[in-house]
Short mmCIF file of C-alpha atoms in Angstrom, two decimals:
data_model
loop_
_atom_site.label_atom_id
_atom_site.label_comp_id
_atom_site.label_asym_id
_atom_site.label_seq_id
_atom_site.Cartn_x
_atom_site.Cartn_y
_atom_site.Cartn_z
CA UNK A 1 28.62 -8.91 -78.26
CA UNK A 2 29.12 -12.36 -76.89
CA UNK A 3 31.73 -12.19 -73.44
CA UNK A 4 34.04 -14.39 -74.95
CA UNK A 5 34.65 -12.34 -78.23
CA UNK A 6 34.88 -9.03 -75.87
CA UNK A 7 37.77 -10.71 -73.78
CA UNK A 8 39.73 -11.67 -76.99
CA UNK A 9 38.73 -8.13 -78.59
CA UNK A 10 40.22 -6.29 -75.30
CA UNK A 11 43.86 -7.88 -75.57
CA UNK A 12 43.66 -6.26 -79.06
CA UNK A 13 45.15 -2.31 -78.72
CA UNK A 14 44.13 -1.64 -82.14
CA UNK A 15 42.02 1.00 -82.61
CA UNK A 16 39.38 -0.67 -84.63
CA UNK A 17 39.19 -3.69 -81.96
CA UNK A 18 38.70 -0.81 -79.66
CA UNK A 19 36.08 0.77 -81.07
CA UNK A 20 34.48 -2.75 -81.44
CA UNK A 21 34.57 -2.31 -77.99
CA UNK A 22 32.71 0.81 -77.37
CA UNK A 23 30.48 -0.30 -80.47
CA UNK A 24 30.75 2.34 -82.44
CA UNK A 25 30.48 4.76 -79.51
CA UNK A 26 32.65 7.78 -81.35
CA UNK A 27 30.47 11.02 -80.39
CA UNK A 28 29.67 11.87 -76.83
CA UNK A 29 26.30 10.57 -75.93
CA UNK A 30 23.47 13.67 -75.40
CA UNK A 31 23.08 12.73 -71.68
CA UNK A 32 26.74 12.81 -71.21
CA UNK A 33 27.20 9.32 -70.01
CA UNK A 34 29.12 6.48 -70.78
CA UNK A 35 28.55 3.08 -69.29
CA UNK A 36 31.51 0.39 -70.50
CA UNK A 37 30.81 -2.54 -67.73
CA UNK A 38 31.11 -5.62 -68.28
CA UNK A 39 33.33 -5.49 -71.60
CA UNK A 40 35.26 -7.48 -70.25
CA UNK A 41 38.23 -4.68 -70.77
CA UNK A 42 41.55 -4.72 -69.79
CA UNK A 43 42.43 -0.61 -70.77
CA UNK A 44 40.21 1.97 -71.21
CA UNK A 45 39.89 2.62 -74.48
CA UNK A 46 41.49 6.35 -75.06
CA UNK A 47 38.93 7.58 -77.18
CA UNK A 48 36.62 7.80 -74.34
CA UNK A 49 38.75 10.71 -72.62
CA UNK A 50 37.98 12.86 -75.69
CA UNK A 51 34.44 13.33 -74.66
CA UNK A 52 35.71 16.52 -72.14
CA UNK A 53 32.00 17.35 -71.27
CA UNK A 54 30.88 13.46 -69.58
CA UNK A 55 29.56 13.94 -66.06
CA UNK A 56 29.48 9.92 -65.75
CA UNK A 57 31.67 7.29 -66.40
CA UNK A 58 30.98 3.63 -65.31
CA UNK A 59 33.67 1.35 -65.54
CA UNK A 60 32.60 -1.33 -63.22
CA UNK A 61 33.16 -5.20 -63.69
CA UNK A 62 35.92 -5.28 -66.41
CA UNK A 63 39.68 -6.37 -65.78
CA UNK A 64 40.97 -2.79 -65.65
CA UNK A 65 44.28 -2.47 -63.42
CA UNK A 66 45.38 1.35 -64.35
CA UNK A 67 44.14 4.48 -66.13
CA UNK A 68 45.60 6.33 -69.18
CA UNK A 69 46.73 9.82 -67.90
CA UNK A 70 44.90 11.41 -70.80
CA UNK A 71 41.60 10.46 -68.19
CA UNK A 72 42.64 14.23 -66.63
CA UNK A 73 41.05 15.77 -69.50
CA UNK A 74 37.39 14.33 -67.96
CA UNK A 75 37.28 18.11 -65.65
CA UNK A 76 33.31 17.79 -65.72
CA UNK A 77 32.97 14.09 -64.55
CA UNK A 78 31.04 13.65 -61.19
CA UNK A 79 30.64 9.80 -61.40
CA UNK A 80 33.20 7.65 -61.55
CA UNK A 81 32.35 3.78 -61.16
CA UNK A 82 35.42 1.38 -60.98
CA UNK A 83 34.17 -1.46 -59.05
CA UNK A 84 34.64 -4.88 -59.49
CA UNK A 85 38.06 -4.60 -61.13
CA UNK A 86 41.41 -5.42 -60.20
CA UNK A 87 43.11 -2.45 -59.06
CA UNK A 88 45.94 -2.61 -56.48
CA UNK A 89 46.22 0.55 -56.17
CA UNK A 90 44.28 3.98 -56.71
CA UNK A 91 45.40 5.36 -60.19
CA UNK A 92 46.35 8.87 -59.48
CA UNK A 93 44.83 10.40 -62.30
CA UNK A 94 41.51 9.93 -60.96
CA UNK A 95 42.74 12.68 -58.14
CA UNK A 96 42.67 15.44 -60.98
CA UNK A 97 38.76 14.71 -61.57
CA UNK A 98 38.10 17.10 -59.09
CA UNK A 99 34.59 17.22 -59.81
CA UNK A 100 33.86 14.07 -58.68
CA UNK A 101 31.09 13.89 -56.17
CA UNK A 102 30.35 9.87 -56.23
CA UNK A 103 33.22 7.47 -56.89
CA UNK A 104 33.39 3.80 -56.80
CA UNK A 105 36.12 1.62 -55.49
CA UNK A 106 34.99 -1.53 -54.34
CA UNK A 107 35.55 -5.29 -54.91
CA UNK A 108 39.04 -4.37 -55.83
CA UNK A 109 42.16 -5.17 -54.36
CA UNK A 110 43.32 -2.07 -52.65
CA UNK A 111 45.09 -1.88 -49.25
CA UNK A 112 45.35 2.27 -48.77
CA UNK A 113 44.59 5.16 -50.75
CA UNK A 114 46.87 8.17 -52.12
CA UNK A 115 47.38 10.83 -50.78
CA UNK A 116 46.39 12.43 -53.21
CA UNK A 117 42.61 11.87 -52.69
CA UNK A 118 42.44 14.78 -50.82
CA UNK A 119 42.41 16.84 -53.62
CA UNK A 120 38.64 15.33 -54.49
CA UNK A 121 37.05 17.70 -51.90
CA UNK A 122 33.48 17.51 -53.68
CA UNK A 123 33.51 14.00 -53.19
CA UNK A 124 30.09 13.45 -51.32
CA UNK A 125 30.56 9.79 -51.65
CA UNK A 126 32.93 7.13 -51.42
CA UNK A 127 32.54 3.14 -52.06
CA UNK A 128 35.42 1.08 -50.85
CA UNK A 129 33.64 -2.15 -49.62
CA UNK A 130 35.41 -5.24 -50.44
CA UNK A 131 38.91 -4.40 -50.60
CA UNK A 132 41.98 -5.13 -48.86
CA UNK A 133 42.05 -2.28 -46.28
CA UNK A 134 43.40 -3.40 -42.49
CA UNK A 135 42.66 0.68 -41.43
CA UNK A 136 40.91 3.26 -42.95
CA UNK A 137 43.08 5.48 -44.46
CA UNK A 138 43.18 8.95 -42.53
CA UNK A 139 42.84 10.83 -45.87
CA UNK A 140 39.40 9.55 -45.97
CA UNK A 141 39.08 12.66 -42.85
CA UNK A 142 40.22 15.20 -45.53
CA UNK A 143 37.01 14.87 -47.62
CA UNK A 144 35.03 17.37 -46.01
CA UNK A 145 31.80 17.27 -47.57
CA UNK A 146 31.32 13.46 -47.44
CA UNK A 147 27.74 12.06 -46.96
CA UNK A 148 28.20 8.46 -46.82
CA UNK A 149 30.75 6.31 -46.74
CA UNK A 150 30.73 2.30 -47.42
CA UNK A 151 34.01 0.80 -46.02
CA UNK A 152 32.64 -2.93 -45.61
CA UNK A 153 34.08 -6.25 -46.17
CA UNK A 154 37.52 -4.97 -45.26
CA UNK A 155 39.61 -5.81 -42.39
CA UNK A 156 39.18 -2.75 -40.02
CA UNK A 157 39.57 -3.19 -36.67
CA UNK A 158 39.18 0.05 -35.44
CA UNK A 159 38.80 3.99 -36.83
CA UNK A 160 40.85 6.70 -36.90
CA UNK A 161 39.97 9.76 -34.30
CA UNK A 162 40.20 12.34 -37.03
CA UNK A 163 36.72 11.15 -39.00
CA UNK A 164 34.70 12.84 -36.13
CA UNK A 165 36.22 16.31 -38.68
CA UNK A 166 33.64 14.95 -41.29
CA UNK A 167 30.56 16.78 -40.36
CA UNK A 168 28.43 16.18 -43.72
CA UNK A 169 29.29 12.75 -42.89
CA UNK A 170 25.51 10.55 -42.32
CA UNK A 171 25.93 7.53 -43.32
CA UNK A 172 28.91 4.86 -42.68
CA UNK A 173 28.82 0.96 -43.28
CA UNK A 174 31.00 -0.96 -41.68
CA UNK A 175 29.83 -4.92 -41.75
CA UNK A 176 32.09 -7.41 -42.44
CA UNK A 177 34.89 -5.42 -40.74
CA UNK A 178 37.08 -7.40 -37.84
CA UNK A 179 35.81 -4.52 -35.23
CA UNK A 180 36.44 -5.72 -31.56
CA UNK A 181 34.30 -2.93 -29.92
CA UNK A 182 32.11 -0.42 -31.14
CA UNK A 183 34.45 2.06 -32.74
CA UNK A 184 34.17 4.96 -29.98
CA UNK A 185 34.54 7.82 -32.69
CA UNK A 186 31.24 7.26 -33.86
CA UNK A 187 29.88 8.28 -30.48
CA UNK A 188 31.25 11.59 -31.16
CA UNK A 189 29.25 12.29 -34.36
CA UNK A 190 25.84 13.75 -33.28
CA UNK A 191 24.97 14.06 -36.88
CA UNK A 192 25.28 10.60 -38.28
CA UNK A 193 21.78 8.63 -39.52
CA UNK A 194 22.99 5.74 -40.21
CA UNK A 195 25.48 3.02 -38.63
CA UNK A 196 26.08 -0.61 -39.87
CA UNK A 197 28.24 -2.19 -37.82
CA UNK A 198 26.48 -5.91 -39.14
CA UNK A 199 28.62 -9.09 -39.31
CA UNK A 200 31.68 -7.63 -36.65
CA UNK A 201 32.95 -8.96 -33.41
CA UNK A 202 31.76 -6.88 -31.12
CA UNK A 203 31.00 -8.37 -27.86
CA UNK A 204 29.18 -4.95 -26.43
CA UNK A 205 27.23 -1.93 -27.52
CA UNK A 206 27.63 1.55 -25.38
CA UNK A 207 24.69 3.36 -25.57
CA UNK A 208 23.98 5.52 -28.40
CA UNK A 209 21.01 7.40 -27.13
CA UNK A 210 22.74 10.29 -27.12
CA UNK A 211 23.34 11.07 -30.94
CA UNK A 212 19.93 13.14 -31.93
CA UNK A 213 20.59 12.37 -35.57
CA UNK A 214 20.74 8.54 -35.68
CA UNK A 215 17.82 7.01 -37.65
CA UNK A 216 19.16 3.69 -37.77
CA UNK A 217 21.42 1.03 -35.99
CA UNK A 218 22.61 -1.82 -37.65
CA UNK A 219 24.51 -4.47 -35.59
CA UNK A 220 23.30 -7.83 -36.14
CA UNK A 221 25.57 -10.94 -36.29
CA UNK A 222 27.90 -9.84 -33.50
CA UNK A 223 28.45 -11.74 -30.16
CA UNK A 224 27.31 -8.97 -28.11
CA UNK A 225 25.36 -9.60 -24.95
CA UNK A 226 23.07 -6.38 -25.54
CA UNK A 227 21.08 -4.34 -27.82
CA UNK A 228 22.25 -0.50 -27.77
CA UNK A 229 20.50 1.75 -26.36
CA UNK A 230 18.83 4.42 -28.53
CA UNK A 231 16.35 7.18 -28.61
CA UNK A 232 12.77 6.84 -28.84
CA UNK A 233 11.80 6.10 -32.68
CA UNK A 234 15.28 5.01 -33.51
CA UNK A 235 15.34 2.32 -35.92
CA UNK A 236 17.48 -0.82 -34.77
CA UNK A 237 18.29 -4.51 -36.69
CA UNK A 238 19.84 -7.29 -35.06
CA UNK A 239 19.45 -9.23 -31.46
CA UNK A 240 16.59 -7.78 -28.91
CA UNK A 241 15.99 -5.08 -31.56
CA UNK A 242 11.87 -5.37 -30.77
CA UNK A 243 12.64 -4.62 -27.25
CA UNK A 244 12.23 -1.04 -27.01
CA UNK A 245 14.89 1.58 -25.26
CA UNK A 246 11.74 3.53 -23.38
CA UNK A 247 8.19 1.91 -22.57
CA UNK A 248 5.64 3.14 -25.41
CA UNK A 249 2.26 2.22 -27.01
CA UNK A 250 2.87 -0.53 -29.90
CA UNK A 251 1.18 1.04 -32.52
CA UNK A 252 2.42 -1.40 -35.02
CA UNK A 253 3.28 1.98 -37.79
CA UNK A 254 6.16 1.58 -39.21
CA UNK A 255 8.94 4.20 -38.38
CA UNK A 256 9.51 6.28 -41.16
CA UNK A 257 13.19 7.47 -41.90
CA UNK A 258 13.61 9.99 -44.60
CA UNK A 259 17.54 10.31 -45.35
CA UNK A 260 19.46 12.65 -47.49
CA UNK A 261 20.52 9.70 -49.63
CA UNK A 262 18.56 6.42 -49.95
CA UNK A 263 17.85 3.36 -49.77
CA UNK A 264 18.53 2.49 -46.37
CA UNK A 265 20.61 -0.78 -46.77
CA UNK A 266 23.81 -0.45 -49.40
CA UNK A 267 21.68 0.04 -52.48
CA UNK A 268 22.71 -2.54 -55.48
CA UNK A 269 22.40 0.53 -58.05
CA UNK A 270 24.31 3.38 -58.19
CA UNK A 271 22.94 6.86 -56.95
CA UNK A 272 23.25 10.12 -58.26
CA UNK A 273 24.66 13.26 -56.99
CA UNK A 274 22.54 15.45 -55.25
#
């Protein structure tokens, strides 16, 4: 189906344009997933919330601004993908899915988050790159048994003191952000891998030798006048990276880092849960 037909198609609430839409998708598929992006969609069609037993739902690059409430009836979803859309604001139906462990947000144009997220606590991770955010909202700290979390390409300047309460938390991106200095609640989470703090303004790095989980340091394109410090076979990318934290052999091997969730930079595909 040709994009242009698909955009004309989506204005139409009929229910036979809609099916067009989901071409001729009326049964639940047998590996319980749907994938509508790029339909160039403007409502989800309602059908789709009949199939009570979908585990994934991927929503991403259409022109959807809200949800139909009859989305609650989705109990067994654990993938929810609404990038690239143009949401202003969270739709708080998804907050009933509370199966969800992966869910989607970014390149939208949100500036906070309900409340009501909080209710999502098998949420293991959480996309909201690209958005509108100036702070990340503290209800992000509520998610207890979140793994990684991508807030770049926002406008965060600094981080609230209450994420240090996510312990399951290893991963966080944060490039593109408007951080000043190093955000000094990451220094008290021993148990993150990863930190991308790429493409900020931070003009100096406290030492980070000190956190035994970290894997990997990202920090390149800041204006920072040194390279922070980290313990031996700690991975680091950006300015005086190659010069090492401790004397040791050059051995040329390249460190390997086995994480929980992979790849190592934002991956481009979407991961499963674990």
């Amino acid at each position: 189906m040709g994009n242009s037909l698909k955009a004309i198609v989506a204005f139409v609430p009929s229910n036979k344009c809609q099916k067009y839409l989901l071409e001729d998708l009326e049964e639940m598929p047998v590996d319980k997933m749907v994938d509508l992006s790029g339909r160039q969609m403007r409502q989800l069609p309602v059908h789709i919330c009949s199939f009570r037993e979908l585990v994934k739902l991927y929503l991403s690059d259409n022109n959807l601004n809200h949800l139909p409430p009859e989305l609650e009836q989705l109990q067994n979803l654990q993938i929810l993908a609404l990038d690239f859309n143009n949401f202003k604001a969270l739709p708080l139906v998804v907050c009933t899915l509370k199966q969800l462990c992966i869910l989607y947000l970014g390149n939208n144009k949100l500036c906070s988050l309900p409340l009501e997220l909080r209710l999502l606590q098998n949420l293991k991770t959480l996309w909201i790159e690209s958005n509108c955010l100036q702070y990340l909202p503290e209800v992000v700290c509520e998610l207890s048994l979140l793994k990684t979390l991508h807030a770049g390409s926002n406008a965060l300047r600094t981080l609230p003191p209450q994420l240090q309460c996510l312990q399951e938390l290893r991963t966080i991106w944060l490039s593109g952000n408007l951080l000043s200095e190093f955000p000094p609640v990451l220094l008290d989470m021993p148990f993150l891998e990863v930190i991308d703090v790429d493409r900020n303004s931070i003009r100096f790095f406290p030492s980070l030798a000190h956190l035994p989980g970290l894997k990997l340091v990202i920090y390149d394109h800041n204006p920072c006048r040194n390279a922070p410090k980290v313990a031996k076979g700690v991975r680091r990318v950006g300015r005086w990276s190659e010069e090492t934290p401790e004397p040791r052999k050059r051995s040329g091997a390249v460190i390997e880092i086995t994480l929980d969730e992979k790849p190592l930079l934002p991956p481009a595909a979407k991961t499963e849960p674990e």
